[in-house]
CSV table of C-alpha atoms in Angstrom, one decimal:
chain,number,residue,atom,x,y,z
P,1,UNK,CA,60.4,152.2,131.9
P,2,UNK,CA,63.1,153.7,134.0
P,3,UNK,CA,65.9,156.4,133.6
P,4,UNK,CA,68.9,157.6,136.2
P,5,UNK,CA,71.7,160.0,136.1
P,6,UNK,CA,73.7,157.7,133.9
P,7,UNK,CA,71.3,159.3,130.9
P,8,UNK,CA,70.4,155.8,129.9
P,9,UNK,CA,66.4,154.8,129.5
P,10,UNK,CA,66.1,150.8,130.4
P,11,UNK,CA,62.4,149.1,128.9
P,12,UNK,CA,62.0,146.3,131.7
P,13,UNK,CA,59.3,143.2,131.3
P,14,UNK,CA,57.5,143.1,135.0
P,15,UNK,CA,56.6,139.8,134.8
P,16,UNK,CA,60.5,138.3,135.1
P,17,UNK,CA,62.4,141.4,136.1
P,18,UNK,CA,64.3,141.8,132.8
P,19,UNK,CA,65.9,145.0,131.1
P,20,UNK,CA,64.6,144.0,127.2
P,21,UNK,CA,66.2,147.1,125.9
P,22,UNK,CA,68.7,149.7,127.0
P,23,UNK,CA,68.7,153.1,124.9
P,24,UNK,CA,71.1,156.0,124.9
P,25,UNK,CA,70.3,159.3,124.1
P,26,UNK,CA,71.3,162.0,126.9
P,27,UNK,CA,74.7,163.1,128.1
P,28,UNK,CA,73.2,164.2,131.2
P,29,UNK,CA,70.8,163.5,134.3
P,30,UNK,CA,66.9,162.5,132.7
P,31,UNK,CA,64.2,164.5,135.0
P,32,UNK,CA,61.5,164.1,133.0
P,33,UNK,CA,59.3,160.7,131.0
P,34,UNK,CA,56.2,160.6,129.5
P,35,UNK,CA,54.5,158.5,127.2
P,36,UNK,CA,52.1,159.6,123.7
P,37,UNK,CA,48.6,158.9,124.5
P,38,UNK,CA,48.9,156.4,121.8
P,39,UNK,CA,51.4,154.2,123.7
P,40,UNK,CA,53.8,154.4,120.5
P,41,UNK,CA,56.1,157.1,121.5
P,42,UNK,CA,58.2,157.8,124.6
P,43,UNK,CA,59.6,161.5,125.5
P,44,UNK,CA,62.4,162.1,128.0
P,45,UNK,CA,64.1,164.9,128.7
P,46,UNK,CA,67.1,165.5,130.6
P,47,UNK,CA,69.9,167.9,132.4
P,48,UNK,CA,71.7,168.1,128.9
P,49,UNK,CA,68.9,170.5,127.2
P,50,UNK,CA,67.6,167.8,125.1
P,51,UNK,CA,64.1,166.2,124.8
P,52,UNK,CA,64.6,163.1,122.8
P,53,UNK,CA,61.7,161.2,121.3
P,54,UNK,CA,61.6,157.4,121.2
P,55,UNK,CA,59.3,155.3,119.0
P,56,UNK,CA,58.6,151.8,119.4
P,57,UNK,CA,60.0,149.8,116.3
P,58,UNK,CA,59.6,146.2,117.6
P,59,UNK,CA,57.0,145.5,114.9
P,60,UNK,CA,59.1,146.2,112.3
P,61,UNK,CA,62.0,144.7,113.6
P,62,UNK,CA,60.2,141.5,113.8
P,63,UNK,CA,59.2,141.5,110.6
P,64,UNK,CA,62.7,142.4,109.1
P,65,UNK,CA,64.4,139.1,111.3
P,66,UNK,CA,61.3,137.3,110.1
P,67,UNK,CA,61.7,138.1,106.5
P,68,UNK,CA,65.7,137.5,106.7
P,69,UNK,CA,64.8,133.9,108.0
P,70,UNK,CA,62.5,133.0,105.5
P,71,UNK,CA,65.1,134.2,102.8
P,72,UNK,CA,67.9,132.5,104.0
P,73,UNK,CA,65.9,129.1,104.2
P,74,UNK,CA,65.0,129.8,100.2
P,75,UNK,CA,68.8,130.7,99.6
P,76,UNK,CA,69.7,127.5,101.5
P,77,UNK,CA,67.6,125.5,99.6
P,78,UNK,CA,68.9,126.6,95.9
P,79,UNK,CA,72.2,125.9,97.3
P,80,UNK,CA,71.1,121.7,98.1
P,81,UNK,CA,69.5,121.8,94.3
P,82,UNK,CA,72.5,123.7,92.9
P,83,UNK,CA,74.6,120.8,94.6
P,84,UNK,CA,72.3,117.6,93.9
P,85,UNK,CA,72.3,118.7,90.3
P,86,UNK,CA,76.3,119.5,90.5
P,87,UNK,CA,75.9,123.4,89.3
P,88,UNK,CA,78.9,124.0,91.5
P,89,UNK,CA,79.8,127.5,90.4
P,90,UNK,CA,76.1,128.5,90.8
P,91,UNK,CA,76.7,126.8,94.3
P,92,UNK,CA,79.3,128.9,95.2
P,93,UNK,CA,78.0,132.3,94.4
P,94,UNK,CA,75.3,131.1,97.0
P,95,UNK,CA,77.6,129.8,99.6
P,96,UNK,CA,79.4,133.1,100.0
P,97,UNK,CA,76.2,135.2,100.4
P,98,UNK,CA,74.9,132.7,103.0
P,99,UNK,CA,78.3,133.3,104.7
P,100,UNK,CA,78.7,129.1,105.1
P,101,UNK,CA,82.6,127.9,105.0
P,102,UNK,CA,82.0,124.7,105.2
P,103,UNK,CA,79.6,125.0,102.1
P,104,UNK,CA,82.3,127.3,100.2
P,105,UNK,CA,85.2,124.4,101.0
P,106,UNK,CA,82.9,121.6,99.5
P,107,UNK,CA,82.0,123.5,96.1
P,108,UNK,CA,85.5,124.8,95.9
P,109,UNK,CA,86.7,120.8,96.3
P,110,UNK,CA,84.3,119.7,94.0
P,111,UNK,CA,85.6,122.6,91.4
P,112,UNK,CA,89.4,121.2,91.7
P,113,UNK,CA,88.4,118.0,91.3
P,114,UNK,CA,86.3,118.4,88.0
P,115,UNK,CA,88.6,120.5,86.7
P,116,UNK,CA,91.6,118.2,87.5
P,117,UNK,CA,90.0,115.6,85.9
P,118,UNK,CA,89.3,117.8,82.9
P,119,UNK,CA,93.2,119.3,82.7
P,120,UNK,CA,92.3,122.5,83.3
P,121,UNK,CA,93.7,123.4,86.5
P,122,UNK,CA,92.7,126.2,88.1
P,123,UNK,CA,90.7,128.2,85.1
P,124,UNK,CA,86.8,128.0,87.0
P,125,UNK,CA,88.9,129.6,90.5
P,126,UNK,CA,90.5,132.0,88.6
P,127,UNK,CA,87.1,132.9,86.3
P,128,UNK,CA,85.6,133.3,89.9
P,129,UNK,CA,88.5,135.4,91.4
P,130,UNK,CA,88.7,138.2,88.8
P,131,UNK,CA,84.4,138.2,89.5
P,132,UNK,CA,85.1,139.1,93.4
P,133,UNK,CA,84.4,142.2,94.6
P,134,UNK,CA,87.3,143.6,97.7
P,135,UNK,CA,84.5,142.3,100.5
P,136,UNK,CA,84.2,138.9,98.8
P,137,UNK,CA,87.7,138.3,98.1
P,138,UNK,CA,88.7,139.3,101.9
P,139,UNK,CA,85.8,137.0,102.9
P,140,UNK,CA,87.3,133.9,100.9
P,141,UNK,CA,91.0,134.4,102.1
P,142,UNK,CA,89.5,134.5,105.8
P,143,UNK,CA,88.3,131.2,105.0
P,144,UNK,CA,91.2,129.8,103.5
P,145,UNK,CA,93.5,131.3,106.5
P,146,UNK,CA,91.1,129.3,108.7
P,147,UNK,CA,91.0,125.9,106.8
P,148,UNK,CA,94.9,126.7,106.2
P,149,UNK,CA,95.4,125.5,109.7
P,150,UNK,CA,94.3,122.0,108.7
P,151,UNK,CA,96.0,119.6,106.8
P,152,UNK,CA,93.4,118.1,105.6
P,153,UNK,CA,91.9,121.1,103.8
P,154,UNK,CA,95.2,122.6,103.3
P,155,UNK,CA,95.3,121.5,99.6
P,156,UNK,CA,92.2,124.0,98.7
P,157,UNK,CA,93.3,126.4,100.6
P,158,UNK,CA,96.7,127.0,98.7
P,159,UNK,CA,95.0,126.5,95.1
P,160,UNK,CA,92.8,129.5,96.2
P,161,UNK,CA,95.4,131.5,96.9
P,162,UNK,CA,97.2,130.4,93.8
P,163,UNK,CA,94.4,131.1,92.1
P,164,UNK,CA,94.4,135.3,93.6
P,165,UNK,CA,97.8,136.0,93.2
P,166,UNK,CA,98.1,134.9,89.9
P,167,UNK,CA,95.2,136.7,88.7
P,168,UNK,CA,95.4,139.9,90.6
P,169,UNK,CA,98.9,141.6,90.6
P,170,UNK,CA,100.6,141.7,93.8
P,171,UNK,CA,100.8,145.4,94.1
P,172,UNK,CA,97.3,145.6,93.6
P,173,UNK,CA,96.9,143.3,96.4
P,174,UNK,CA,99.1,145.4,98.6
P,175,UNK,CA,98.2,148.6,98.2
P,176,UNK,CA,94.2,148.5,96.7
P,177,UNK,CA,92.8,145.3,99.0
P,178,UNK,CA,92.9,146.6,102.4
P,179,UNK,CA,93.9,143.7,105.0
P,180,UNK,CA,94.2,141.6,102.3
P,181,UNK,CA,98.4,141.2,103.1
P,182,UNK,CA,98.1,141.1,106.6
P,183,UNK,CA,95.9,137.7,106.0
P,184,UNK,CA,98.0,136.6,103.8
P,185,UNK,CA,101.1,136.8,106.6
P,186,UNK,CA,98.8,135.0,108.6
P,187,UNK,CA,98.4,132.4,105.7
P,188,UNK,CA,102.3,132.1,105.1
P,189,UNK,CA,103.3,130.3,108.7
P,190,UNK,CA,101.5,127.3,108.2
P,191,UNK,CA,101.8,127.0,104.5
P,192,UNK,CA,105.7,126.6,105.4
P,193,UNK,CA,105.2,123.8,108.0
P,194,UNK,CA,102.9,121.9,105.4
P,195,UNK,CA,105.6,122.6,102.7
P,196,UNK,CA,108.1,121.3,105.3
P,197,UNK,CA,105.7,117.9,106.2
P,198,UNK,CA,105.5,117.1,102.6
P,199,UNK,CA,109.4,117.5,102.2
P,200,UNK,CA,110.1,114.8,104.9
P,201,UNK,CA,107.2,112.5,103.5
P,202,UNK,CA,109.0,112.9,100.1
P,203,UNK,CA,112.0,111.5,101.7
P,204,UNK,CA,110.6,109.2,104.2
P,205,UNK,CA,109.2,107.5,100.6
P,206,UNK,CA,113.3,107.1,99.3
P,207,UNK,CA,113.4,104.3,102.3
P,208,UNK,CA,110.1,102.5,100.6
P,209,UNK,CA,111.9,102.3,97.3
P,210,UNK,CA,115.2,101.6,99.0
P,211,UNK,CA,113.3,98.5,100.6
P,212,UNK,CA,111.5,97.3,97.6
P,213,UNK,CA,115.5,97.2,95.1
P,214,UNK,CA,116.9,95.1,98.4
P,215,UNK,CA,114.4,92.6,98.7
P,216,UNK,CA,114.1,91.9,94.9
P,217,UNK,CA,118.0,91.5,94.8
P,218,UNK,CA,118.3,89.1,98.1
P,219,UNK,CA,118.2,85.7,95.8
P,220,UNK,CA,121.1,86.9,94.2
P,221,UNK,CA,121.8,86.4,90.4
P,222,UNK,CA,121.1,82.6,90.7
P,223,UNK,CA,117.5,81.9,89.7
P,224,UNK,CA,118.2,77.8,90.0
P,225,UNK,CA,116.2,77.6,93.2
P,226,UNK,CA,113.3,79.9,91.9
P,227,UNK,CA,112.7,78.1,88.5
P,228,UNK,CA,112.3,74.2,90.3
P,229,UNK,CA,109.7,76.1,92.2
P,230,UNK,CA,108.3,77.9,89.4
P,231,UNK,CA,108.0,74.2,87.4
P,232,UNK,CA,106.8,72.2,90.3
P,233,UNK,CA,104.0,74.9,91.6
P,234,UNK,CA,100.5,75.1,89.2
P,235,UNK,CA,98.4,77.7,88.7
P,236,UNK,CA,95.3,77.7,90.9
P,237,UNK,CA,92.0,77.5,88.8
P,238,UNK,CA,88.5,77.1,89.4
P,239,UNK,CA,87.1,73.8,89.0
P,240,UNK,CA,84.3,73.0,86.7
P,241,UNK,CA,82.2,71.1,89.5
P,242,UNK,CA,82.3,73.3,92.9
P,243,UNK,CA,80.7,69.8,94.7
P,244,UNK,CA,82.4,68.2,98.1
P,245,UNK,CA,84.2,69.7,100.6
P,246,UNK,CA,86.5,72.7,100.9
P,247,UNK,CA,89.4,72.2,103.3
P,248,UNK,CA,91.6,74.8,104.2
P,249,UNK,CA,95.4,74.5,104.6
P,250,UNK,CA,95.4,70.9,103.1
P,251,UNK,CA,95.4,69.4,100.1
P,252,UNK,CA,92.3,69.3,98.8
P,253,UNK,CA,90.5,72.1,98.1
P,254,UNK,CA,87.5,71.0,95.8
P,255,UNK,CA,86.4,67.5,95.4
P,256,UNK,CA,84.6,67.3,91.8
P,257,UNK,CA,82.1,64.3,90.9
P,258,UNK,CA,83.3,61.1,89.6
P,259,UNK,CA,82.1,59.8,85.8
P,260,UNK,CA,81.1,56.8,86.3
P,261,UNK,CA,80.7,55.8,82.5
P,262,UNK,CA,84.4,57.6,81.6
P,263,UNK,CA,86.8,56.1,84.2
P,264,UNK,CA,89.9,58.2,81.8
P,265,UNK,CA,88.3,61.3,82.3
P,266,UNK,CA,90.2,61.8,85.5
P,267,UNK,CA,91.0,65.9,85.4
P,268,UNK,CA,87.8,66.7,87.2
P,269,UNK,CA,89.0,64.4,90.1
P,270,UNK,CA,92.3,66.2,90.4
P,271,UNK,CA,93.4,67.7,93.9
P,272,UNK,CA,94.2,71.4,93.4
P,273,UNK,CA,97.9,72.3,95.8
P,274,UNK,CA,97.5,75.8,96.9
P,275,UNK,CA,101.7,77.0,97.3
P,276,UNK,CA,104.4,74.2,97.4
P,277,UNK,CA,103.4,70.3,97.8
P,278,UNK,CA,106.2,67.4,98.6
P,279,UNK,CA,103.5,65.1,97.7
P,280,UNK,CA,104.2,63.5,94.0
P,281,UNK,CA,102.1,62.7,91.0
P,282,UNK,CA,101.2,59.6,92.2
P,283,UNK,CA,98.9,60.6,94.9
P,284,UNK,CA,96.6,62.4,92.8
P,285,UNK,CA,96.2,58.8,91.1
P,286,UNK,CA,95.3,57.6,94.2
């Protein structure tokens, strides 16, 4: 243990030269240290009139960070059941006290989802919304100014904040929620530039469609060539008998077995044209 006219005590470890602990209690010069005769207790005294009395508390703050571990690995593990058995909103409650955004964005997806599957919008966010305290609901639009930045997660982001401003009244927001509208400013720049990208991919699409009418009027209104194609092509089937060989690009695709007692019953023995064939009738005779 050391002290200097600086008025700060420093707790060193000997054995690698390290200050462990720095502690602050004069305003002055400290002339005098002694310890309790149990080894518990420090006394200093300095230039500033004071005699200050330090107590060792590493015990107990080993025990608080060991007890704060071992409750976070319990709250951590509801949160995996509460997700393997889909009790989202139970999820969520869990992923906001563990302080996990990557948790809260994959409950909150998996909320939108079911309940856009279910037609119900936004109700579960907004049930959850009018539940959060000021702390929590500065906590969730942190996250979603963060995962705002994104496109990817951009989508959950705005339905969040849908979901707050049309459940708590904008002037409550602006004058009861402290911070609250500065993070929404910082939510409003890059909401524009993703309402901007989907604007120009909106339009980009008018050139697919544009496409698409052209090439299904570049035959023209004369269907003559089209309909000797349409009569002279056949539907590719499966064959009854998949025995023989399988050539691609030619003609035959699927050699089936001859009847050797029924010479008539040719349609097993009938060569399969994949597209258009100049070959006639006759070949397949053959």
């Amino acid at each position: 243990i050391s002290s200097g006219s600086d008025g700060l005590i420093k707790l060193w470890t000997v054995r690698t030269n390290e200050c462990e602990s720095t502690m602050d209690g004069h305003n002055d010069k400290i002339w005098a240290l002694d310890l309790s005769p149990c080894g518990t207790a420090l006394f200093s005294g300095g230039a500033d009139s004071k005699i200050a009395v330090w107590r060792d508390t590493t015990k107990e703050r080993d025990d608080a960070v060991r007890e704060a571990e071992e409750q976070n690995i319990l709250m951590e593990q509801k949160l995996s059941n509460h997700l393997r058995n889909k009790q989202y909103e139970k999820a969520l409650i869990i992923a906001l006290e563990l302080d996990k955004p990557y948790q809260v964005l994959k409950v909150l997806t998996e909320i939108v989802e079911k309940d856009t599957k279910n037609g119900r919008g936004i109700e579960t966010l907004q049930k959850h919304v009018i539940k959060w305290s000021p702390d929590r609901l500065k906590q969730v639009l942190k996250y979603c100014r963060e995962w705002n930045t994104r496109a990817r997660n951009s989508h959950i982001a705005m339905l969040v904040v849908k979901a707050v401003v049309t459940t708590i009244p904008a002037a409550k927001l602006a004058l009861s929620y402290e911070g609250i509208p500065e993070i929404l400013a910082g939510i409003a720049p890059y909401a524009e530039r993703h309402f901007d990208r989907l604007d120009r991919m909106v339009g980009d699409s008018y050139l697919l469609d544009f496409t698409l009418f052209s090439m299904g009027s570049l035959h023209g209104s004369n269907n003559e060539g089209y309909n000797e194609w349409a009569e002279r092509s056949k539907y590719v089937l499966p064959p009854k008998e998949a025995e023989g060989k399988i050539q691609i690009g030619g003609s035959l695709i699927v050699g089936g077995k001859k009847n050797k007692g029924n010479d008539s019953d040719s349609s097993d023995d009938s060569i399969v044209t994949i597209g258009e064939s100049d070959t006639d009738s006759s070949s397949d005779e053959s």
